[in-house]
Amino acid sequence: MIRTLLIPGLDGSPAPHWQHWWQATDPTAKIVEQISWSTPTPEAWVTEIAGATMIHPDTVLVGHSLGAIAIVRLLASWPQVRIAGALLVAPAEPQISPRTAAFGRIPERPLRVPVVVAASTNDPWMPQARARQLARAWRGDFVDMGEAGHINVEAGFGPWPEGKALRHLLWHGARTADVQPFHNLRHRRTPA
């Protein structure tokens, strides 16, 4: 039974990205494939995610970067999808790149499911203040990841077990404010 659908960002968040590690280490997790990772169109991406939620209802969606924005677009425009919650990691501002600009303005209204947004203080794809503002607009919880860049391979993230801990909160309806000390979920590089 699939309980987690992983939604990578632009170019598919290639291995050894933490989403690939997650799929390889959790038999209940599956990456939602897209027709084109390198030339994304919002309609195609959202349709693929919606189809996956119909095959695997009541899952937690875990999106990284543009994948997080695709999840928000899905929740804003497909009220019929049944999901348990959404973990939105390092959401990306589409206007930063011509390759992602088609995703347009990010919906800024309450989402009807539990949401956790995890963002860093030095993400080149979205300032943390903007990520916090979006988390409030979506009525979600916010996790300050500290100086973790875009929470991807370039920032030192291969395996990221703390991400699974955040997903666990969504499964059980806990709020990030209920978990102490939550700052321990910030990125820690492992020695080479």
mmCIF file of C-alpha atoms in Angstrom:
data_model
loop_
_atom_site.group_PDB
_atom_site.id
_atom_site.type_symbol
_atom_site.label_atom_id
_atom_site.label_comp_id
_atom_site.label_asym_id
_atom_site.label_seq_id
_atom_site.Cartn_x
_atom_site.Cartn_y
_atom_site.Cartn_z
ATOM 1 C CA MET A 1 0.000 0.000 0.000
ATOM 2 C CA ILE A 2 1.432 3.380 -1.038
ATOM 3 C CA ARG A 3 1.198 5.943 1.767
ATOM 4 C CA THR A 4 3.553 8.639 0.421
ATOM 5 C CA LEU A 5 3.666 10.144 -3.058
ATOM 6 C CA LEU A 6 6.935 11.969 -3.766
ATOM 7 C CA ILE A 7 6.767 14.907 -6.182
ATOM 8 C CA PRO A 8 10.226 16.002 -7.400
ATOM 9 C CA GLY A 9 11.000 19.413 -8.835
ATOM 10 C CA LEU A 10 12.550 20.666 -12.052
ATOM 11 C CA ASP A 11 14.665 18.042 -13.850
ATOM 12 C CA GLY A 12 13.245 15.346 -11.572
ATOM 13 C CA SER A 13 15.455 16.017 -8.549
ATOM 14 C CA PRO A 14 17.942 13.393 -9.827
ATOM 15 C CA ALA A 15 19.622 10.831 -7.579
ATOM 16 C CA PRO A 16 21.170 10.923 -5.069
ATOM 17 C CA HIS A 17 18.450 13.411 -4.053
ATOM 18 C CA TRP A 18 16.669 12.614 -0.781
ATOM 19 C CA GLN A 19 13.413 11.783 -2.634
ATOM 20 C CA HIS A 20 15.142 8.939 -4.502
ATOM 21 C CA TRP A 21 16.697 7.724 -1.250
ATOM 22 C CA TRP A 22 13.230 7.866 0.360
ATOM 23 C CA GLN A 23 11.636 5.769 -2.395
ATOM 24 C CA ALA A 24 14.499 3.231 -2.182
ATOM 25 C CA THR A 25 14.211 2.867 1.604
ATOM 26 C CA ASP A 26 10.431 3.035 2.081
ATOM 27 C CA PRO A 27 8.286 0.462 0.257
ATOM 28 C CA THR A 28 5.201 2.600 0.926
ATOM 29 C CA ALA A 29 6.644 5.599 -0.967
ATOM 30 C CA LYS A 30 6.499 6.196 -4.720
ATOM 31 C CA ILE A 31 7.813 8.959 -6.976
ATOM 32 C CA VAL A 32 5.160 10.400 -9.276
ATOM 33 C CA GLU A 33 6.726 10.445 -12.736
ATOM 34 C CA GLN A 34 6.148 13.338 -15.114
ATOM 35 C CA ILE A 35 6.008 13.335 -18.912
ATOM 36 C CA SER A 36 8.730 15.997 -18.990
ATOM 37 C CA TRP A 37 10.920 16.913 -16.053
ATOM 38 C CA SER A 38 12.998 19.434 -17.995
ATOM 39 C CA THR A 39 10.225 21.392 -19.763
ATOM 40 C CA PRO A 40 7.464 21.404 -17.158
ATOM 41 C CA THR A 41 3.925 22.515 -17.854
ATOM 42 C CA PRO A 42 1.648 23.045 -14.875
ATOM 43 C CA GLU A 43 -1.369 21.336 -16.440
ATOM 44 C CA ALA A 44 0.576 18.163 -17.254
ATOM 45 C CA TRP A 45 2.285 18.009 -13.866
ATOM 46 C CA VAL A 46 -0.920 18.607 -11.897
ATOM 47 C CA THR A 47 -2.791 16.019 -13.972
ATOM 48 C CA GLU A 48 -0.111 13.374 -13.294
ATOM 49 C CA ILE A 49 -0.232 14.091 -9.556
ATOM 50 C CA ALA A 50 -4.037 14.022 -9.527
ATOM 51 C CA GLY A 51 -4.010 10.669 -11.332
ATOM 52 C CA ALA A 52 -1.594 9.240 -8.765
ATOM 53 C CA THR A 53 -3.832 10.422 -5.896
ATOM 54 C CA MET A 54 -6.800 8.677 -7.490
ATOM 55 C CA ILE A 55 -4.851 5.416 -7.651
ATOM 56 C CA HIS A 56 -3.450 5.961 -4.126
ATOM 57 C CA PRO A 57 -6.022 8.009 -2.151
ATOM 58 C CA ASP A 58 -5.380 9.304 1.363
ATOM 59 C CA THR A 59 -1.610 9.477 0.903
ATOM 60 C CA VAL A 60 0.706 12.239 2.043
ATOM 61 C CA LEU A 61 2.169 14.241 -0.840
ATOM 62 C CA VAL A 62 5.819 15.237 -0.381
ATOM 63 C CA GLY A 63 6.922 17.885 -2.858
ATOM 64 C CA HIS A 64 10.295 19.484 -3.376
ATOM 65 C CA SER A 65 10.834 22.839 -5.105
ATOM 66 C CA LEU A 66 8.584 23.110 -8.175
ATOM 67 C CA GLY A 67 6.954 19.841 -7.091
ATOM 68 C CA ALA A 68 5.747 21.641 -3.950
ATOM 69 C CA ILE A 69 4.192 24.365 -6.104
ATOM 70 C CA ALA A 70 2.533 21.733 -8.311
ATOM 71 C CA ILE A 71 0.953 20.234 -5.168
ATOM 72 C CA VAL A 72 -0.390 23.643 -4.148
ATOM 73 C CA ARG A 73 -1.837 24.151 -7.637
ATOM 74 C CA LEU A 74 -3.476 20.708 -7.399
ATOM 75 C CA LEU A 75 -5.052 21.456 -4.018
ATOM 76 C CA ALA A 76 -6.241 24.871 -5.209
ATOM 77 C CA SER A 77 -7.913 23.548 -8.359
ATOM 78 C CA TRP A 78 -8.903 19.897 -7.782
ATOM 79 C CA PRO A 79 -11.163 19.774 -4.708
ATOM 80 C CA GLN A 80 -12.050 16.137 -5.405
ATOM 81 C CA VAL A 81 -8.576 14.747 -4.640
ATOM 82 C CA ARG A 82 -8.288 12.820 -1.382
ATOM 83 C CA ILE A 83 -4.969 13.227 0.397
ATOM 84 C CA ALA A 84 -3.959 13.050 4.052
ATOM 85 C CA GLY A 85 -1.636 16.054 3.947
ATOM 86 C CA ALA A 86 1.215 17.762 2.138
ATOM 87 C CA LEU A 87 4.864 18.287 3.059
ATOM 88 C CA LEU A 88 6.183 21.162 0.933
ATOM 89 C CA VAL A 89 9.982 21.290 1.017
ATOM 90 C CA ALA A 90 11.908 24.283 -0.347
ATOM 91 C CA PRO A 91 9.056 25.646 -2.463
ATOM 92 C CA ALA A 92 10.309 27.479 -5.557
ATOM 93 C CA GLU A 93 9.125 30.836 -6.840
ATOM 94 C CA PRO A 94 8.206 30.076 -10.500
ATOM 95 C CA GLN A 95 9.108 33.569 -11.743
ATOM 96 C CA ILE A 96 12.789 33.038 -10.878
ATOM 97 C CA SER A 97 13.425 31.037 -14.054
ATOM 98 C CA PRO A 98 11.990 31.128 -17.587
ATOM 99 C CA ARG A 99 11.864 27.310 -17.362
ATOM 100 C CA THR A 100 9.357 27.445 -14.485
ATOM 101 C CA ALA A 101 7.536 30.719 -15.211
ATOM 102 C CA ALA A 102 4.557 28.884 -16.774
ATOM 103 C CA PHE A 103 3.551 27.854 -13.247
ATOM 104 C CA GLY A 104 2.620 31.513 -12.761
ATOM 105 C CA ARG A 105 1.531 33.070 -9.521
ATOM 106 C CA ILE A 106 1.451 30.731 -6.538
ATOM 107 C CA PRO A 107 -2.075 30.248 -5.117
ATOM 108 C CA GLU A 108 -2.341 31.988 -1.739
ATOM 109 C CA ARG A 109 -5.444 30.670 -0.036
ATOM 110 C CA PRO A 110 -6.091 28.146 2.709
ATOM 111 C CA LEU A 111 -5.536 24.576 1.609
ATOM 112 C CA ARG A 112 -8.065 22.053 2.869
ATOM 113 C CA VAL A 113 -5.530 19.539 4.179
ATOM 114 C CA PRO A 114 -2.785 19.656 6.820
ATOM 115 C CA VAL A 115 0.357 21.269 5.384
ATOM 116 C CA VAL A 116 3.940 21.541 6.606
ATOM 117 C CA VAL A 117 6.309 23.913 4.804
ATOM 118 C CA ALA A 118 10.058 23.392 5.333
ATOM 119 C CA ALA A 119 12.333 26.169 4.053
ATOM 120 C CA SER A 120 15.829 27.457 4.656
ATOM 121 C CA THR A 121 17.228 30.909 5.302
ATOM 122 C CA ASN A 122 19.472 30.831 2.212
ATOM 123 C CA ASP A 123 17.404 29.148 -0.498
ATOM 124 C CA PRO A 124 18.156 30.745 -3.897
ATOM 125 C CA TRP A 125 14.697 29.757 -5.211
ATOM 126 C CA MET A 126 12.619 31.504 -2.543
ATOM 127 C CA PRO A 127 13.395 33.809 0.392
ATOM 128 C CA GLN A 128 12.413 32.304 3.714
ATOM 129 C CA ALA A 129 10.144 35.269 4.508
ATOM 130 C CA ARG A 130 8.122 34.466 1.377
ATOM 131 C CA ALA A 131 7.928 30.764 2.323
ATOM 132 C CA ARG A 132 6.687 31.728 5.805
ATOM 133 C CA GLN A 133 4.086 34.059 4.289
ATOM 134 C CA LEU A 134 2.856 31.255 2.014
ATOM 135 C CA ALA A 135 2.687 28.798 4.925
ATOM 136 C CA ARG A 136 0.424 31.276 6.744
ATOM 137 C CA ALA A 137 -1.746 31.771 3.643
ATOM 138 C CA TRP A 138 -2.098 27.994 3.271
ATOM 139 C CA ARG A 139 -2.869 27.622 7.018
ATOM 140 C CA GLY A 140 0.147 25.352 7.343
ATOM 141 C CA ASP A 141 2.908 24.798 9.840
ATOM 142 C CA PHE A 142 6.391 26.127 9.132
ATOM 143 C CA VAL A 143 9.768 24.497 9.778
ATOM 144 C CA ASP A 144 12.870 26.716 9.753
ATOM 145 C CA MET A 145 15.607 24.558 8.222
ATOM 146 C CA GLY A 146 18.347 27.082 9.009
ATOM 147 C CA GLU A 147 21.084 27.518 6.387
ATOM 148 C CA ALA A 148 20.158 24.501 4.261
ATOM 149 C CA GLY A 149 20.176 26.003 0.772
ATOM 150 C CA HIS A 150 17.609 24.458 -1.559
ATOM 151 C CA ILE A 151 17.502 21.256 0.533
ATOM 152 C CA ASN A 152 18.908 19.257 -2.365
ATOM 153 C CA VAL A 153 22.075 17.387 -3.358
ATOM 154 C CA GLU A 154 24.037 20.603 -3.958
ATOM 155 C CA ALA A 155 23.200 21.678 -0.401
ATOM 156 C CA GLY A 156 24.447 18.373 1.013
ATOM 157 C CA PHE A 157 21.169 16.457 1.118
ATOM 158 C CA GLY A 158 21.256 12.836 0.047
ATOM 159 C CA PRO A 159 19.471 10.784 2.680
ATOM 160 C CA TRP A 160 17.233 12.990 4.811
ATOM 161 C CA PRO A 161 15.542 10.900 7.521
ATOM 162 C CA GLU A 162 14.203 14.054 9.169
ATOM 163 C CA GLY A 163 11.916 14.480 6.152
ATOM 164 C CA LYS A 164 10.270 11.190 7.046
ATOM 165 C CA ALA A 165 9.743 12.534 10.572
ATOM 166 C CA LEU A 166 7.920 15.542 9.132
ATOM 167 C CA ARG A 167 5.744 13.246 7.027
ATOM 168 C CA HIS A 168 5.026 11.227 10.154
ATOM 169 C CA LEU A 169 3.507 14.347 11.745
ATOM 170 C CA LEU A 170 1.076 14.640 8.850
ATOM 171 C CA TRP A 171 0.061 10.990 9.140
ATOM 172 C CA HIS A 172 -0.773 11.435 12.798
ATOM 173 C CA GLY A 173 -2.237 14.925 12.713
ATOM 174 C CA ALA A 174 0.420 16.437 14.977
ATOM 175 C CA ARG A 175 1.412 20.067 14.547
ATOM 176 C CA THR A 176 5.042 21.109 14.396
ATOM 177 C CA ALA A 177 4.518 23.293 17.457
ATOM 178 C CA ASP A 178 3.732 20.091 19.405
ATOM 179 C CA VAL A 179 7.151 18.560 18.727
ATOM 180 C CA GLN A 180 10.052 19.715 20.886
ATOM 181 C CA PRO A 181 12.793 20.426 20.141
ATOM 182 C CA PHE A 182 11.777 20.705 16.500
ATOM 183 C CA HIS A 183 14.883 22.639 15.473
ATOM 184 C CA ASN A 184 16.721 19.301 15.531
ATOM 185 C CA LEU A 185 15.157 18.612 12.129
ATOM 186 C CA ARG A 186 17.440 21.205 10.573
ATOM 187 C CA HIS A 187 20.004 19.967 8.104
ATOM 188 C CA ARG A 188 23.154 18.413 9.429
ATOM 189 C CA ARG A 189 25.949 17.481 7.017
ATOM 190 C CA THR A 190 27.507 14.124 7.574
ATOM 191 C CA PRO A 191 31.305 13.948 7.560
ATOM 192 C CA ALA A 192 32.868 12.747 4.283
#
